[in-house]
PDB file of C-alpha atoms in Angstrom:
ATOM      1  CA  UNK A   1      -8.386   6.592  21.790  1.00  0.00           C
ATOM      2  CA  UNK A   2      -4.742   5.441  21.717  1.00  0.00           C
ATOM      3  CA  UNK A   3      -6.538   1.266  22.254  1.00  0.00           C
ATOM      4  CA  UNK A   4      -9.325   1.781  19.500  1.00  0.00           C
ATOM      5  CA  UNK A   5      -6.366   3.120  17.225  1.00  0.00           C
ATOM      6  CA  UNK A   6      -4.050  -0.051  18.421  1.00  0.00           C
ATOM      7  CA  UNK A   7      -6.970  -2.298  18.081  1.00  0.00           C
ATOM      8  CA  UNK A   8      -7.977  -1.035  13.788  1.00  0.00           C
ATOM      9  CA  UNK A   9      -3.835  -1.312  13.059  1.00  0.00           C
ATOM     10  CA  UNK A  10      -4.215  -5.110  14.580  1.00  0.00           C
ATOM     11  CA  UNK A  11      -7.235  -5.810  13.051  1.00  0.00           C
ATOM     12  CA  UNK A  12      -5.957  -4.243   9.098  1.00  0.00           C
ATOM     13  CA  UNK A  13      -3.029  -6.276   9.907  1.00  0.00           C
ATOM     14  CA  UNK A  14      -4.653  -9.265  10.674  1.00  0.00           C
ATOM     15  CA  UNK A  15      -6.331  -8.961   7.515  1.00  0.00           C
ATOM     16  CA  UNK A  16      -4.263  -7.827   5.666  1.00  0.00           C
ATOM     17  CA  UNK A  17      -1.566 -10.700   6.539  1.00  0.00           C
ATOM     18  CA  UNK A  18      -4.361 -13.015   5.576  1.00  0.00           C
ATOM     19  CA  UNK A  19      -5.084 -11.670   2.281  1.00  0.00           C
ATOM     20  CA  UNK A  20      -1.743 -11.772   0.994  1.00  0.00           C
ATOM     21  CA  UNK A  21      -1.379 -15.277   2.080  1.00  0.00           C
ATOM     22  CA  UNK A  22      -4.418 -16.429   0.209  1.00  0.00           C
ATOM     23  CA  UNK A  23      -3.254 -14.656  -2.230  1.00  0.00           C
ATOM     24  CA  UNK A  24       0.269 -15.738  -2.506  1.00  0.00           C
ATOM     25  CA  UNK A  25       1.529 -12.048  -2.943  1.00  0.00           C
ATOM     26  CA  UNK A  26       5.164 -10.478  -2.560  1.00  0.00           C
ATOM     27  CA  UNK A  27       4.574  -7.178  -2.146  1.00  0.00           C
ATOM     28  CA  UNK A  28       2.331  -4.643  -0.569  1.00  0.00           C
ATOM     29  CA  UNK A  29       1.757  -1.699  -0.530  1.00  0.00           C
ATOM     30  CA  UNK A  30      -0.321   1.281   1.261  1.00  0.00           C
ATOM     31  CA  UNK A  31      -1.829   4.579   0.405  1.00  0.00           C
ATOM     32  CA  UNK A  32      -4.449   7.163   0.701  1.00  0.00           C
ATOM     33  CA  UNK A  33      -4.391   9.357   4.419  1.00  0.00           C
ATOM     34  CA  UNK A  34      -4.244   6.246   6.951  1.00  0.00           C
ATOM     35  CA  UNK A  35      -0.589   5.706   5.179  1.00  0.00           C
ATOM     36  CA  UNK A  36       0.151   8.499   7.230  1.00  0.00           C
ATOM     37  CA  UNK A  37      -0.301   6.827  10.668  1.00  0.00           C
ATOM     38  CA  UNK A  38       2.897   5.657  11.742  1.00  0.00           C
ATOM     39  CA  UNK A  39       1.459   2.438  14.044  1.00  0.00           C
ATOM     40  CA  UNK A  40       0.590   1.009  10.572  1.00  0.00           C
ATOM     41  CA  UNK A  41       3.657   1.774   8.940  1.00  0.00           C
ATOM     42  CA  UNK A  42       5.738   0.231  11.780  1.00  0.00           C
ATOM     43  CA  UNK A  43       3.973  -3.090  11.542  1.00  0.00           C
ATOM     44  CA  UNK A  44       3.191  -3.300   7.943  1.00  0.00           C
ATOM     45  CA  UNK A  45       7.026  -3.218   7.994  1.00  0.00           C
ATOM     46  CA  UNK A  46       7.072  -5.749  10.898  1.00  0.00           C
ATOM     47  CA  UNK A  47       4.722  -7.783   8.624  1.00  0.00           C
ATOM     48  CA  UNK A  48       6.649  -7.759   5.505  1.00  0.00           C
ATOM     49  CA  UNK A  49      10.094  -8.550   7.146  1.00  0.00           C
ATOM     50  CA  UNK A  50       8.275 -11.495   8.862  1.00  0.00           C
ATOM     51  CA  UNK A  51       7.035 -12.721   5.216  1.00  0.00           C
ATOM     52  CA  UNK A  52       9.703 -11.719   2.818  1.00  0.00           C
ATOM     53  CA  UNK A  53       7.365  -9.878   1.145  1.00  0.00           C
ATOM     54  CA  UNK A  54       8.740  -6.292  -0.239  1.00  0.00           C
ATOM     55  CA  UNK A  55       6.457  -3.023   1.641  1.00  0.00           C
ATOM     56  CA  UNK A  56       5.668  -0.169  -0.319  1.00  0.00           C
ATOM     57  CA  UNK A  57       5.200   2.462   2.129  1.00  0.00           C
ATOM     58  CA  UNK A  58       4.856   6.148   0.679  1.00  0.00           C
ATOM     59  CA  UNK A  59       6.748   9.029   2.853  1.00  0.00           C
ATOM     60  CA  UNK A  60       4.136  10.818   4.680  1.00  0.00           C
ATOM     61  CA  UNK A  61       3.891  14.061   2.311  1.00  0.00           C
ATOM     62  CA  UNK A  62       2.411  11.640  -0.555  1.00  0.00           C
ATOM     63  CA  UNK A  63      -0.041  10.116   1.855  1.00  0.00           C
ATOM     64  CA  UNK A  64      -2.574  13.016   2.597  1.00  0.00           C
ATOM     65  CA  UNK A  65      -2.800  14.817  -0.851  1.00  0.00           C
ATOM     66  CA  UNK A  66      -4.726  12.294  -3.461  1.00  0.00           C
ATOM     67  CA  UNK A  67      -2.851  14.364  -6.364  1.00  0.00           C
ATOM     68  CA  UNK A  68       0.245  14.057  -5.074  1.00  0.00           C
ATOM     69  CA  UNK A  69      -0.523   9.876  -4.579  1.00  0.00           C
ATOM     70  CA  UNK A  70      -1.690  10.080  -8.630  1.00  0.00           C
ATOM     71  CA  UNK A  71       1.483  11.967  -9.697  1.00  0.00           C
ATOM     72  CA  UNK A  72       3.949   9.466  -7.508  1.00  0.00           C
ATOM     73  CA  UNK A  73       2.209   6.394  -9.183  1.00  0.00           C
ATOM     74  CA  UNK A  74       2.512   8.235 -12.670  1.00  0.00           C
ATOM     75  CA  UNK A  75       5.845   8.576 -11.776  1.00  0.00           C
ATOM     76  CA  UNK A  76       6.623   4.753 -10.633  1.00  0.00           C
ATOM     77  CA  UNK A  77       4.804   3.682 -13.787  1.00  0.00           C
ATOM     78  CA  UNK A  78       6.428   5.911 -16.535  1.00  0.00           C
ATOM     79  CA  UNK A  79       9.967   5.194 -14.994  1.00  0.00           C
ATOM     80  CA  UNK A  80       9.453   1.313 -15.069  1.00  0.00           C
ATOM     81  CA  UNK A  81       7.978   1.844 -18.823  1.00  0.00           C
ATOM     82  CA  UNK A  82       4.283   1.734 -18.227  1.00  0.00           C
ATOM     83  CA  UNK A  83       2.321   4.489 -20.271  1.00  0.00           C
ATOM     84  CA  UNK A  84      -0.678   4.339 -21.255  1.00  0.00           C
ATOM     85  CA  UNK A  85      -2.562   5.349 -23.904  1.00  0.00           C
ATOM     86  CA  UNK A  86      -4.280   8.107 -25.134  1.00  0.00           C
ATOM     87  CA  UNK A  87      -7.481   6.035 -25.987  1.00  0.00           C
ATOM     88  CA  UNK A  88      -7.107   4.244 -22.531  1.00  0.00           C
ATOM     89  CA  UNK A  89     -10.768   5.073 -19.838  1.00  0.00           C
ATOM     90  CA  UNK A  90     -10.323   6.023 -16.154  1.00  0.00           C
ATOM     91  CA  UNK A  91     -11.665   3.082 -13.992  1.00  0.00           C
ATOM     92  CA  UNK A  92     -11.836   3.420 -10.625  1.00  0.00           C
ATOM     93  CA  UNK A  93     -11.162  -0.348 -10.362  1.00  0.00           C
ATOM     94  CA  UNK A  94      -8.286  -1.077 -12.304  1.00  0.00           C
ATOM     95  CA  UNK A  95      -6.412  -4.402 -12.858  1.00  0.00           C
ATOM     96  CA  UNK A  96      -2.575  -5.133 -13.052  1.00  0.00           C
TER      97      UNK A  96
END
């Protein structure tokens, strides 16, 4: 189990790394229960030191409970001055 687990963190990685290159990005971030897993958090970190890009890696208690992932994002967003609107539909596929 312990090499299929090694072998999915290398390959999100791998990915991952090459998406944000394409991309040109500066920071990323992770969420949603495989957060939790520490082997991703560790080189995620790795990663992002290597790149200068800036991680956004939620504390383990926020990873495994989707409300608690909504209410920390509400959170981020209302303290840097994003609220929305009352008008304003929930879309599973936002933009930024």
């Amino acid at each position: 189990a312990a090499s299929v687990q090694k072998t999915i963190i290398e390959t999100l990685l791998r990915k991952l790394k090459q998406a944000a290159m394409d991309l040109k990005v500066e920071e990323i971030g992770i969420a949603g229960g495989v957060a939790a897993n520490s082997g991703l958090k560790d080189g995620l970190k790795k990663l992002a030191q290597e790149h200068g890009w800036k991680a956004h890696i939620l504390r383990n208690e926020f990873c495994t409970d989707n409300a608690a992932m909504i209410a920390k994002v509400g959170e981020v967003k209302y303290k840097s001055g994003q609220i929305g609107e009352l008008s304003v539909v929930p879309s599973a596929r936002l933009k930024f």
